[in-house]
Coordinates of C-alpha atoms in Angstrom, one line a residue:
Chain U
M18 CA -13.1 57.7 -11.6
I19 CA -11.4 54.3 -11.6
I20 CA -14.8 52.6 -11.1
V21 CA -16.0 53.7 -14.5
C22 CA -13.0 52.1 -16.2
F23 CA -14.1 48.6 -15.2
T24 CA -17.1 48.7 -17.5
L25 CA -15.9 51.4 -19.9
I26 CA -12.6 49.7 -21.0
P27 CA -14.1 46.4 -22.1
L28 CA -17.1 48.1 -23.7
T29 CA -15.0 50.5 -25.7
C30 CA -12.7 47.7 -26.8
A31 CA -15.7 45.5 -27.8
V32 CA -17.2 48.3 -30.0
L33 CA -13.8 49.2 -31.5
L34 CA -13.2 45.5 -32.3
L35 CA -16.6 45.4 -34.1
I36 CA -15.3 48.1 -36.4
F37 CA -11.6 47.2 -36.8
Q38 CA -11.7 43.5 -36.8
R39 CA -12.7 43.1 -40.4
F40 CA -9.2 44.3 -41.4
S41 CA -7.3 41.6 -39.5
E42 CA -8.4 38.4 -37.8
K43 CA -5.6 38.6 -35.2
T44 CA -6.6 42.0 -33.6
G45 CA -9.4 40.3 -31.6
G46 CA -7.1 38.2 -29.3
T47 CA -4.5 40.9 -28.8
V48 CA -7.0 43.6 -27.9
A49 CA -9.0 41.4 -25.6
L50 CA -5.8 40.2 -23.9
L51 CA -4.6 43.7 -23.3
A52 CA -8.0 44.9 -22.1
T53 CA -8.3 42.1 -19.6
L54 CA -4.7 42.5 -18.4
V55 CA -5.4 46.2 -17.7
L56 CA -8.6 45.3 -15.9
L57 CA -6.7 42.7 -13.8
I58 CA -4.1 45.3 -12.8
L59 CA -6.8 47.8 -12.0
S60 CA -8.7 45.4 -9.8
V61 CA -5.5 44.5 -7.9
H62 CA -4.8 48.3 -7.6
A63 CA -8.4 48.7 -6.3
T64 CA -7.6 46.6 -3.2
G65 CA -5.0 49.1 -2.1
L66 CA -7.3 52.0 -3.0
I67 CA -10.2 50.7 -1.1
A68 CA -8.1 50.2 2.0
K69 CA -7.0 53.8 1.9
S70 CA -10.6 55.2 1.5
S71 CA -12.4 53.6 4.5
G72 CA -13.8 50.7 2.5
L73 CA -16.1 52.6 0.2
I74 CA -15.7 54.4 -3.1
L75 CA -18.7 56.1 -4.7
Y76 CA -19.2 57.5 -8.2
H77 CA -22.3 59.5 -9.0
M78 CA -23.3 59.0 -12.7
G79 CA -23.9 62.4 -14.2
G80 CA -23.3 64.1 -10.9
W81 CA -26.7 63.4 -9.3
K82 CA -26.5 62.7 -5.6
T83 CA -27.4 59.3 -4.1
P84 CA -31.2 58.9 -3.9
L85 CA -31.8 60.7 -7.2
G86 CA -29.1 59.4 -9.5
I87 CA -27.5 56.1 -10.4
D88 CA -24.5 55.3 -8.3
L89 CA -21.5 53.0 -8.9
V90 CA -20.5 51.7 -5.5
M91 CA -17.2 49.9 -4.8
D92 CA -16.9 48.3 -1.4
N93 CA -14.7 45.4 -0.2
F94 CA -17.2 42.8 -1.4
S95 CA -17.2 44.3 -4.9
V96 CA -13.4 44.3 -4.9
L97 CA -13.3 40.6 -4.1
M98 CA -15.7 39.9 -7.0
L99 CA -13.8 42.2 -9.3
I100 CA -10.6 40.3 -8.6
V101 CA -12.4 37.0 -9.3
V102 CA -14.0 38.3 -12.6
N103 CA -10.9 39.9 -14.0
L104 CA -8.5 37.1 -13.0
V105 CA -10.6 34.4 -14.7
S106 CA -11.3 36.5 -17.7
F107 CA -7.6 37.3 -18.3
A108 CA -6.8 33.5 -18.1
T109 CA -9.7 32.8 -20.4
V110 CA -8.6 35.1 -23.1
L111 CA -5.0 33.8 -22.8
F112 CA -6.4 30.3 -23.2
S113 CA -8.8 31.2 -26.0
I114 CA -6.2 32.7 -28.4
Q115 CA -5.0 29.3 -29.6
Y116 CA -7.9 27.2 -28.6
M117 CA -10.5 29.1 -30.5
R118 CA -8.6 29.0 -33.9
R119 CA -10.6 26.0 -34.9
Y120 CA -13.9 27.9 -34.7
T121 CA -15.3 30.2 -37.4
A122 CA -16.5 33.8 -36.8
L123 CA -13.7 34.5 -34.3
D124 CA -14.3 38.3 -34.6
K125 CA -17.7 37.8 -32.8
Y126 CA -16.2 35.7 -30.1
Y127 CA -14.0 38.3 -28.6
V128 CA -16.7 41.0 -28.9
L129 CA -19.1 38.8 -27.0
L130 CA -16.5 37.9 -24.4
L131 CA -15.6 41.6 -23.8
F132 CA -19.3 42.4 -23.5
L133 CA -19.6 39.6 -20.9
V134 CA -16.6 41.0 -18.9
A135 CA -18.0 44.5 -19.0
S136 CA -21.4 43.5 -17.8
L137 CA -20.0 41.3 -15.0
N138 CA -17.9 44.2 -13.8
G139 CA -21.0 46.3 -14.1
V140 CA -23.1 43.9 -11.9
V141 CA -20.6 44.0 -9.1
L142 CA -20.2 47.8 -9.1
S143 CA -23.8 48.8 -9.6
G144 CA -25.5 50.6 -6.6
D145 CA -28.9 50.7 -8.2
I146 CA -31.2 47.7 -8.3
F147 CA -32.6 48.4 -11.8
N148 CA -29.1 49.0 -13.1
L149 CA -28.1 45.7 -11.5
Y150 CA -30.9 44.0 -13.4
V151 CA -29.9 45.5 -16.7
F152 CA -26.3 44.4 -16.3
I153 CA -27.5 40.9 -15.2
E154 CA -29.5 40.7 -18.4
M155 CA -26.6 41.9 -20.5
A156 CA -24.3 39.3 -19.1
S157 CA -27.0 36.6 -19.6
L158 CA -27.4 37.6 -23.3
A159 CA -23.7 37.4 -23.9
S160 CA -23.4 34.0 -22.2
Y161 CA -26.5 32.6 -24.1
S162 CA -24.9 33.4 -27.4
L163 CA -21.4 32.2 -26.3
V164 CA -23.0 28.8 -25.2
A165 CA -24.4 28.5 -28.7
F166 CA -21.2 29.6 -30.3
G167 CA -20.5 26.2 -32.0
V168 CA -24.0 26.2 -33.6
E169 CA -24.1 22.4 -33.7
R170 CA -27.1 20.5 -32.4
P171 CA -26.1 20.2 -28.8
D172 CA -24.9 23.8 -28.6
L173 CA -28.2 25.2 -29.8
E174 CA -30.2 22.8 -27.7
A175 CA -28.3 23.7 -24.5
S176 CA -28.5 27.4 -25.3
I177 CA -32.2 27.4 -25.9
R178 CA -32.8 25.7 -22.5
Y179 CA -30.5 28.2 -20.8
Q180 CA -32.3 31.1 -22.6
V181 CA -35.8 30.0 -21.6
L182 CA -34.9 29.3 -18.0
G183 CA -32.7 32.3 -17.7
T184 CA -35.3 34.7 -19.1
V185 CA -38.0 33.3 -16.9
G186 CA -35.6 33.9 -13.9
S187 CA -34.9 37.4 -15.0
F188 CA -38.6 38.2 -15.2
F189 CA -39.1 37.0 -11.7
I190 CA -36.3 39.2 -10.5
L191 CA -37.9 42.1 -12.4
L192 CA -41.3 41.5 -10.8
G193 CA -39.6 41.4 -7.4
I194 CA -37.9 44.8 -8.2
G195 CA -41.3 46.2 -9.2
L196 CA -42.8 45.2 -5.9
I197 CA -39.9 46.8 -3.9
Y198 CA -40.3 49.9 -5.9
G199 CA -44.0 50.0 -5.3
A200 CA -43.4 49.6 -1.6
L201 CA -40.5 52.0 -1.1
G202 CA -40.5 54.3 -4.1
T203 CA -36.8 54.1 -4.7
L204 CA -34.5 51.9 -6.8
D205 CA -31.2 52.9 -5.1
L206 CA -29.9 50.0 -3.0
A207 CA -28.5 52.2 -0.2
H208 CA -31.6 54.4 0.0
M209 CA -33.7 51.3 0.0
S210 CA -31.9 49.6 2.9
T211 CA -32.3 52.7 5.1
L212 CA -36.1 52.9 4.3
I213 CA -36.9 49.3 4.7
S214 CA -36.9 49.2 8.5
S215 CA -39.4 52.0 8.8
S216 CA -41.5 51.0 5.9
N217 CA -45.2 50.4 6.6
S218 CA -45.8 48.1 3.6
K219 CA -44.1 45.0 5.0
P220 CA -46.4 42.4 3.2
T221 CA -45.4 43.7 -0.2
L222 CA -41.7 43.5 0.7
M223 CA -42.2 40.0 2.0
L224 CA -43.8 39.0 -1.3
S225 CA -40.8 40.4 -3.2
I226 CA -38.3 38.2 -1.3
P227 CA -39.4 34.8 -2.7
L228 CA -39.7 36.2 -6.2
L229 CA -36.1 37.5 -6.1
M230 CA -34.9 34.3 -4.4
F231 CA -36.6 32.2 -7.1
G232 CA -35.0 34.3 -9.8
F233 CA -31.5 34.1 -8.3
S234 CA -31.7 30.4 -7.6
L235 CA -32.6 29.8 -11.2
K236 CA -29.5 31.7 -12.2
A237 CA -27.3 30.0 -9.5
A238 CA -28.6 26.5 -10.5
L239 CA -29.4 25.6 -6.9
V240 CA -30.7 22.1 -6.9
P241 CA -34.4 22.1 -7.9
F242 CA -33.5 24.7 -10.6
H243 CA -30.3 23.2 -11.9
A244 CA -31.6 21.5 -15.1
W245 CA -29.9 23.9 -17.5
L246 CA -26.4 23.9 -16.0
P247 CA -25.1 20.4 -16.9
D248 CA -26.2 21.1 -20.5
A249 CA -25.0 24.6 -20.9
H250 CA -21.6 24.5 -19.3
P251 CA -20.2 21.5 -21.0
T252 CA -21.4 22.3 -24.5
A253 CA -19.9 25.8 -24.6
P254 CA -16.3 26.1 -25.9
S255 CA -14.0 25.3 -23.0
P256 CA -12.7 28.8 -22.2
I257 CA -16.4 29.9 -22.0
S258 CA -17.2 26.9 -19.7
A259 CA -14.4 28.2 -17.5
M260 CA -15.9 31.6 -17.5
L261 CA -19.5 30.4 -16.9
S262 CA -18.6 28.0 -14.1
G263 CA -15.9 30.1 -12.6
V264 CA -17.5 33.5 -12.7
V265 CA -20.9 34.0 -14.3
I266 CA -23.0 31.8 -12.0
K267 CA -21.4 33.5 -9.0
V268 CA -21.7 37.0 -10.1
L269 CA -25.3 36.7 -11.4
S270 CA -26.6 34.9 -8.4
L271 CA -24.4 34.8 -5.3
Y272 CA -23.5 38.4 -5.7
G273 CA -27.1 39.4 -6.0
I274 CA -28.1 37.3 -3.0
G275 CA -25.2 38.7 -1.0
R276 CA -26.0 42.3 -1.9
I277 CA -29.7 42.3 -1.8
F278 CA -30.5 39.9 1.0
F279 CA -27.6 40.7 3.3
G280 CA -27.2 44.4 2.4
V281 CA -30.7 45.6 1.8
F282 CA -33.2 43.3 3.5
G283 CA -31.0 42.2 6.3
M284 CA -30.6 38.4 6.8
T285 CA -33.5 36.7 8.6
Y286 CA -33.5 33.3 10.3
T287 CA -35.8 31.8 7.7
L288 CA -33.8 33.0 4.7
S289 CA -30.6 31.8 6.1
Q290 CA -32.1 28.4 6.8
V291 CA -33.3 28.2 3.1
L292 CA -29.7 29.0 2.0
L293 CA -28.2 26.5 4.4
Y294 CA -30.4 23.5 3.4
A295 CA -30.5 24.4 -0.3
G296 CA -26.7 24.5 -0.1
L297 CA -26.5 21.2 1.7
I298 CA -28.8 19.4 -0.9
S299 CA -26.8 21.0 -3.7
I300 CA -23.5 19.7 -2.2
F301 CA -24.7 16.1 -2.1
F302 CA -26.8 16.1 -5.3
G303 CA -23.9 17.6 -7.4
A304 CA -21.3 15.3 -6.0
L305 CA -23.4 12.2 -6.4
A306 CA -24.4 13.1 -9.9
A307 CA -20.8 13.9 -10.8
L308 CA -19.7 10.4 -9.8
G309 CA -22.0 8.9 -12.4
Q310 CA -20.8 11.0 -15.4
T311 CA -18.6 9.7 -18.2
D312 CA -18.1 13.0 -20.0
F313 CA -15.2 15.0 -18.5
K314 CA -16.8 18.5 -18.8
R315 CA -20.3 17.2 -17.7
L316 CA -18.7 15.8 -14.6
L317 CA -17.1 19.2 -13.9
A318 CA -20.5 21.0 -14.4
Y319 CA -22.1 18.8 -11.8
S320 CA -19.1 19.4 -9.5
S321 CA -19.8 23.1 -9.9
I322 CA -23.4 22.6 -8.6
S323 CA -21.8 20.9 -5.6
Q324 CA -19.2 23.6 -5.0
I325 CA -21.8 26.4 -5.3
G326 CA -23.6 24.5 -2.6
Y327 CA -20.6 24.9 -0.3
I328 CA -20.7 28.7 -0.9
M329 CA -24.5 28.9 -0.2
F330 CA -24.0 26.7 2.9
G331 CA -21.3 29.1 4.3
L332 CA -23.5 32.1 3.6
G333 CA -26.5 30.5 5.2
L334 CA -24.5 29.9 8.4
G335 CA -24.4 33.6 8.8
T336 CA -21.5 33.6 11.3
P337 CA -18.5 35.8 10.4
M338 CA -16.3 32.7 10.0
G339 CA -18.9 31.0 7.8
I340 CA -19.3 34.0 5.5
A341 CA -15.5 34.4 5.3
G342 CA -15.2 30.7 4.4
A343 CA -17.9 31.0 1.8
L344 CA -16.2 34.1 0.1
F345 CA -12.8 32.4 0.3
H346 CA -14.3 29.3 -1.3
L347 CA -15.8 31.5 -4.0
L348 CA -12.3 32.8 -4.9
N349 CA -10.8 29.3 -4.7
H350 CA -13.6 27.7 -6.8
A351 CA -13.1 30.4 -9.5
T352 CA -9.4 29.4 -9.8
F353 CA -9.6 25.6 -9.6
K354 CA -12.8 25.2 -11.6
S355 CA -11.6 27.4 -14.5
L356 CA -8.3 25.6 -14.4
Y357 CA -10.1 22.3 -14.6
F358 CA -12.2 23.4 -17.6
F359 CA -8.9 24.5 -19.2
C360 CA -7.5 21.0 -18.7
A361 CA -10.7 19.5 -20.2
G362 CA -10.4 21.9 -23.1
A363 CA -6.7 21.0 -23.6
T364 CA -7.6 17.2 -23.5
E365 CA -10.3 17.7 -26.0
Y366 CA -8.0 19.9 -28.2
A367 CA -5.3 17.2 -28.2
T368 CA -7.4 14.0 -28.4
G369 CA -10.7 15.1 -29.9
T370 CA -12.9 13.5 -27.2
R371 CA -14.1 14.1 -23.7
E372 CA -15.4 10.6 -22.9
I373 CA -13.4 9.4 -19.9
N374 CA -13.8 5.8 -21.0
K375 CA -12.0 6.5 -24.3
L376 CA -9.1 8.4 -22.7
G377 CA -6.3 7.2 -20.5
G378 CA -2.6 7.4 -19.8
L379 CA -2.2 11.0 -21.0
S380 CA 0.3 11.8 -18.2
E381 CA 3.3 11.0 -20.4
K382 CA 2.0 12.6 -23.5
M383 CA 0.7 15.8 -21.9
P384 CA 2.8 16.5 -18.8
V385 CA 1.7 20.1 -18.4
T386 CA -2.0 19.4 -18.6
C387 CA -1.6 16.5 -16.3
G388 CA 0.3 18.6 -13.7
A389 CA -2.2 21.4 -14.0
S390 CA -5.2 19.1 -13.5
L391 CA -3.5 17.6 -10.4
F392 CA -3.1 21.0 -8.9
A393 CA -6.8 21.7 -9.7
S394 CA -8.0 18.4 -8.2
F395 CA -5.9 18.9 -5.0
S396 CA -7.5 22.3 -4.5
L397 CA -11.0 20.8 -5.3
A398 CA -10.6 17.9 -3.0
G399 CA -9.2 20.1 -0.2
I400 CA -5.7 18.8 0.2
P401 CA -3.4 21.0 2.2
P402 CA -1.7 23.4 1.5
F403 CA -4.0 24.2 -1.6
G404 CA -6.5 27.0 -1.3
G405 CA -9.6 24.7 -1.4
F406 CA -8.4 23.0 1.8
W407 CA -8.5 26.2 3.9
S408 CA -11.8 27.4 2.7
K409 CA -13.6 24.1 3.2
L410 CA -11.9 23.9 6.6
L411 CA -13.3 27.3 7.5
I412 CA -16.8 26.4 6.4
I413 CA -16.8 23.1 8.3
F414 CA -15.4 24.8 11.5
A415 CA -17.9 27.5 11.2
A416 CA -20.7 25.0 11.0
I417 CA -19.5 23.1 14.1
L418 CA -18.8 26.3 16.1
S419 CA -22.3 27.6 15.3
G420 CA -23.8 24.5 16.9
N421 CA -24.7 22.6 13.7
L422 CA -22.4 19.6 14.5
V423 CA -24.4 17.2 12.3
L424 CA -24.4 19.5 9.3
G425 CA -20.6 20.1 9.8
I426 CA -20.0 16.3 9.7
L427 CA -22.3 15.9 6.7
V428 CA -20.4 18.6 4.8
A429 CA -17.0 17.1 5.8
S430 CA -18.2 13.7 4.6
A431 CA -19.2 15.2 1.2
G432 CA -15.5 15.7 0.8
L433 CA -15.2 11.9 0.3
L434 CA -17.5 12.1 -2.6
T435 CA -15.5 14.9 -4.1
M436 CA -12.4 12.8 -3.6
G437 CA -14.2 10.0 -5.5
Y438 CA -14.9 12.0 -8.6
F439 CA -11.5 13.6 -8.7
L440 CA -9.9 10.1 -8.5
K441 CA -12.2 9.1 -11.3
I442 CA -10.9 11.9 -13.5
Q443 CA -7.2 11.4 -12.7
R444 CA -7.3 7.6 -13.1
G445 CA -9.5 7.6 -16.2
I446 CA -7.8 10.3 -18.1
F447 CA -4.2 10.7 -17.0
F448 CA -2.9 7.6 -15.2
S449 CA -4.4 4.4 -16.7
K450 CA -3.2 2.6 -19.8
L451 CA -2.8 4.6 -23.0
P452 CA -5.4 3.4 -25.6
E453 CA -4.0 2.5 -29.1
G454 CA -5.6 5.4 -30.8
L455 CA -3.9 8.1 -28.7
K456 CA -0.3 7.2 -29.3
S457 CA 0.4 10.3 -31.4
V458 CA -1.1 12.8 -29.0
K459 CA 1.0 16.0 -28.4
E460 CA 1.0 18.6 -25.7
V461 CA -1.1 21.7 -26.4
P462 CA 0.4 24.9 -27.8
W463 CA 2.4 27.1 -25.4
M464 CA -0.2 29.8 -24.8
M465 CA -2.8 27.3 -23.6
A466 CA -0.1 25.6 -21.5
F467 CA 0.9 29.0 -20.1
A468 CA -2.7 29.8 -19.1
M469 CA -3.0 26.5 -17.3
V470 CA 0.4 27.0 -15.5
F471 CA -0.7 30.5 -14.5
M472 CA -3.9 29.2 -12.9
A473 CA -2.2 26.2 -11.3
L474 CA 0.3 28.4 -9.6
L475 CA -2.5 30.6 -8.4
C476 CA -4.3 27.5 -6.9
L477 CA -1.2 26.7 -4.9
G478 CA -0.2 30.4 -4.2
I479 CA -3.6 31.2 -2.7
G480 CA -3.2 28.3 -0.4
L481 CA 0.4 29.2 0.6
I482 CA -0.3 32.9 1.4
F483 CA -3.8 32.3 2.6
P484 CA -3.4 34.3 5.9
Y485 CA -2.6 37.4 3.8
I486 CA -5.5 36.9 1.4
L487 CA -7.8 36.1 4.2
S488 CA -6.9 39.2 6.2
H489 CA -6.6 41.7 3.3
I490 CA -9.3 40.7 0.8
V491 CA -11.7 38.1 2.2
T492 CA -12.3 39.3 5.8
P493 CA -13.0 42.9 4.8
A494 CA -15.5 41.6 2.2
A495 CA -17.1 39.3 4.8
N496 CA -17.3 42.2 7.2
D497 CA -19.3 44.2 4.5
L498 CA -21.8 41.4 4.4
I499 CA -22.0 41.0 8.1
A500 CA -22.6 44.7 8.5
G501 CA -25.9 44.0 6.8
T502 CA -28.1 47.1 6.4
G503 CA -25.2 49.2 7.7
Y504 CA -24.3 49.2 4.0
G505 CA -27.0 51.7 3.2
Q506 CA -26.4 54.0 6.2
K507 CA -22.7 54.1 5.3
I508 CA -23.4 55.3 1.8
M509 CA -26.1 57.7 2.7
G510 CA -23.8 59.1 5.4
M511 CA -21.1 59.8 2.9
Q512 CA -23.1 62.6 1.2
Chain T
M4 CA -60.7 49.2 -9.1
S5 CA -56.9 49.5 -9.2
I6 CA -56.4 46.2 -7.4
V7 CA -58.2 44.4 -10.3
L8 CA -55.8 46.0 -12.7
Y9 CA -52.8 44.9 -10.6
L10 CA -54.2 41.4 -10.4
S11 CA -54.9 41.2 -14.1
S12 CA -51.2 42.1 -14.8
I13 CA -50.1 39.3 -12.5
I14 CA -52.6 36.9 -14.2
L15 CA -51.1 37.9 -17.6
F16 CA -47.7 37.0 -16.1
L17 CA -49.0 33.7 -14.9
I18 CA -50.6 32.9 -18.3
G19 CA -47.2 33.4 -19.8
L20 CA -45.5 31.2 -17.2
Y21 CA -48.2 28.5 -17.8
C22 CA -47.4 28.7 -21.6
V23 CA -43.6 28.3 -21.0
V24 CA -44.1 25.3 -18.6
V25 CA -46.8 23.4 -20.6
K26 CA -46.3 24.0 -24.3
Q27 CA -44.3 21.6 -26.4
N28 CA -43.7 24.0 -29.4
L29 CA -40.6 26.1 -29.1
L30 CA -42.2 29.1 -30.7
K31 CA -45.2 28.9 -28.3
I32 CA -42.7 28.9 -25.4
V33 CA -41.1 32.1 -26.9
I34 CA -44.6 33.6 -27.1
G35 CA -45.2 32.6 -23.5
I36 CA -42.0 34.4 -22.4
K37 CA -43.1 37.5 -24.4
I38 CA -46.5 37.4 -22.5
M39 CA -44.6 37.2 -19.2
G40 CA -42.7 40.3 -20.3
Y41 CA -45.9 42.2 -21.1
G42 CA -47.3 41.3 -17.7
V43 CA -44.2 42.8 -16.0
C44 CA -44.3 45.9 -18.1
L45 CA -48.0 46.4 -17.4
F46 CA -47.2 46.0 -13.7
F47 CA -44.5 48.7 -13.9
I48 CA -46.9 51.1 -15.7
L49 CA -49.5 50.6 -13.0
L50 CA -47.0 51.3 -10.3
G51 CA -46.7 54.9 -11.5
F52 CA -50.4 55.4 -12.3
K53 CA -52.7 57.5 -10.1
T54 CA -56.3 58.1 -10.9
G55 CA -57.1 61.6 -12.0
S56 CA -53.5 62.9 -12.1
Q57 CA -51.5 64.6 -14.8
A58 CA -48.3 64.1 -16.7
P59 CA -45.4 65.5 -14.6
I60 CA -44.6 68.5 -16.9
I61 CA -44.1 71.6 -14.8
T62 CA -44.2 75.0 -16.4
A63 CA -44.5 78.5 -14.9
N64 CA -48.3 78.5 -14.8
T65 CA -49.1 74.9 -13.8
Q66 CA -51.2 74.6 -10.7
K67 CA -50.2 72.3 -7.9
V68 CA -52.0 69.1 -8.8
S69 CA -51.1 65.4 -8.3
Y70 CA -48.7 63.9 -10.9
V71 CA -48.2 60.3 -12.1
D72 CA -44.8 58.8 -11.2
P73 CA -42.6 59.1 -14.3
L74 CA -39.9 56.7 -13.2
P75 CA -41.6 53.4 -14.0
Q76 CA -42.6 54.8 -17.4
A77 CA -38.9 55.4 -18.0
L78 CA -38.0 51.9 -16.8
V79 CA -40.5 50.2 -19.1
P80 CA -38.7 51.1 -22.4
A81 CA -35.5 49.7 -20.9
V82 CA -37.3 46.4 -20.0
M83 CA -38.9 46.3 -23.5
I84 CA -35.5 46.8 -25.2
I85 CA -33.9 44.1 -23.1
S86 CA -36.7 41.6 -23.7
L87 CA -36.6 42.5 -27.4
A88 CA -33.0 41.5 -27.5
A89 CA -33.6 38.3 -25.6
I90 CA -36.6 37.3 -27.8
G91 CA -34.5 38.1 -30.9
L92 CA -31.7 35.8 -29.8
M93 CA -34.2 33.1 -28.8
V94 CA -36.0 33.2 -32.2
A95 CA -32.7 33.1 -34.0
T96 CA -31.7 30.0 -32.0
C97 CA -35.1 28.5 -32.8
I98 CA -34.6 29.0 -36.6
R99 CA -31.1 27.4 -36.3
L100 CA -32.7 24.5 -34.4
Y101 CA -35.4 24.1 -37.0
R102 CA -32.8 23.8 -39.7
K103 CA -30.9 21.1 -37.8
Y104 CA -33.9 19.1 -36.6
G105 CA -36.8 20.0 -39.0
T106 CA -39.2 20.5 -36.0
F107 CA -40.1 22.9 -33.2
D108 CA -41.3 20.1 -31.0
I109 CA -39.1 20.1 -27.8
S110 CA -40.0 16.5 -27.1
R111 CA -38.1 15.6 -30.3
I112 CA -35.1 17.9 -29.7
K113 CA -33.4 16.1 -26.9
E114 CA -29.9 14.9 -27.5
L115 CA -28.6 16.1 -24.2
K116 CA -29.4 14.3 -21.0
G117 CA -30.8 17.2 -19.1

C-alpha cells in the first residue's frame, strides 16, 4: 500500500493546491514542503521495509494479477532512486520558498513541482513499460513548463529546444515500445523479460533496442544528443535547475536504461561497449566544455554532462563493482550538483548576476554560500572523505580490475579537468578581489541557507558513513541490476 | 499487403522527423512532431489489426472467430492525449516567442549559445 502513496500524495496535494491556492499565496510552499517531507520519510522507511520483504514489494493496480494488470514494483534499485528523488525535491522546495518570491504566478510553480515529483516517483515504481512511458512524458511536460517559468526570451527559447528534442525522444521510445509489444504481446516488464529468451521474433526486438537507446540518450543528454541541456538547465529558476540536473535526467534516462536494458533485455557485450565509450566521451566533452564557460550555471550544466558520463561508464563496465560505483555516484551527484545549483541560485539572488568575471571575493560577504559551495566542490572533485571520492574511486578501480587499464587511467585523469573547473568557480566567485559594485551584498535569507547547509552536511555525511550506505542501499540496488533478467522471474514467481 | 501498411506508418514517422530536422519555421516543426505522433499511433493500430477478424465483444451467442487485439486500441487514446498536451504546450511557447521576437524563424531566435 505504501507504494501508491509515493505518487498519490504529491498528485493529491497538487490538485488541492490548484483549488485552494487562490485564497492564500502562502499555502503553496507550506503544502509542498509538508508533502515532500512526508515522501522523504516514507522513502527512508521503504529501505527498512524492502529489507524485510526479500527485496521486492508488488502492488497490483485494481487487483489484476501480473501479466494482465498494471503493477507497481518496488525493488532495491527503485528504493535508491526514490531516496534520490525525494531527498532532492525536499531540499528544492525548502530552497524555493524564499528564492521564488521574486517570480509571479507562484501558485502554478508549486503545482508543477508537485506534478514533477509525483511523475518521477511513478517512473521509478512502474512495472509496466507503457505506464513508464506515460510517467516519463508527464515528468517531461512538467519540466518543459518549469524551464520556461520565467517567460523571458532565453527561458522560452531554451524550453522550446528542450520540448522539440524531448518530444522526438519520447516518440522514439514509444516506437520501440510498439515493436516490443508487436514481438512479445505484453507490456509488463516482468512478463516481457521471461518471454524474451524464448521469443522467435529476435530481429524485431533487435530493432527496438536502438530506438529505445536513441530516445533515452536524448533524454540523458549523452554527448551527440546533448544540445538542449546547457540551455535548459541554466535558464530555469535555480531550484528547478537543481531538480533537473540532480534528478530528472537520471530518472528519465538512466533509470530507463538500467531497468529496460539490464532487467528486461539482459546486458549484451555490444550494448555495454556503447555505454562505456559514450560515457567516456561525455566525461571529457563535458569537462572540457565546462572549462571554457563564464556563466556559473552554464558551467554546472556542462559539468552535469560530464558526471552523467561517469555513471554511464560505470554501468557500461558491467562488473558488480562498476555498477555499484555508478549507482553510488548517482546518489552523490544528486547531492552535490543540486547543492551547487543552490549556491549558484544564492549568488544570483544576492548579486543579480551569474557571470564569473563580474563576481569575486564573496567569501566574506556570504560565508554560508561559500562554505556550502566548498563542500559541493570537494565532493565533485573527489577529495576524501566526501562522497564523490569514494564513488569515483570505485568506478576507476572497477575499470582497472576488469582489464581496462587505459580507460581507468583516462577516467582518473579526467579528474584533473574537474579540479580545473571547480578551482575556476572558487577563485572567480568566492576568493578573488571583491569588485566595487558588490560591497553591499548580504547573505541569503535563512531558509535558503538552511537548504544549502542541509545538502552540504549530506555531501559530507554520505562520505563519512559510506560503508553503511554502500552495504545497505547501493549494493542491494546494484545486485538487482546484476541479476539481469532474474528480475522478471522473481516477480512472476511471486504470484 | 500488411507489410506495406507497416512501412507506410514508418514512412509517415520519418516524414515528420525530416520536417523537424530540416524546417526553419517553428510552427512547421510543431507540425512535424504531430506527424511523427500520427505515424506512431498508426503503427500501434496496425499492431492489433488482423485481416477478417471481429471486434472482441463476446456475448452468449458469438461463435468462436478471430478477434483483433484490443490493447493497442486502448493505448492509442493515451498516446493521443499525451501528444495533445505536448503540442498544446509547444504552441503556447511558440506564441510567447512570437510576441517577444516577432518571428517564427528559428535562425533568428538564438540568443543562447546552444
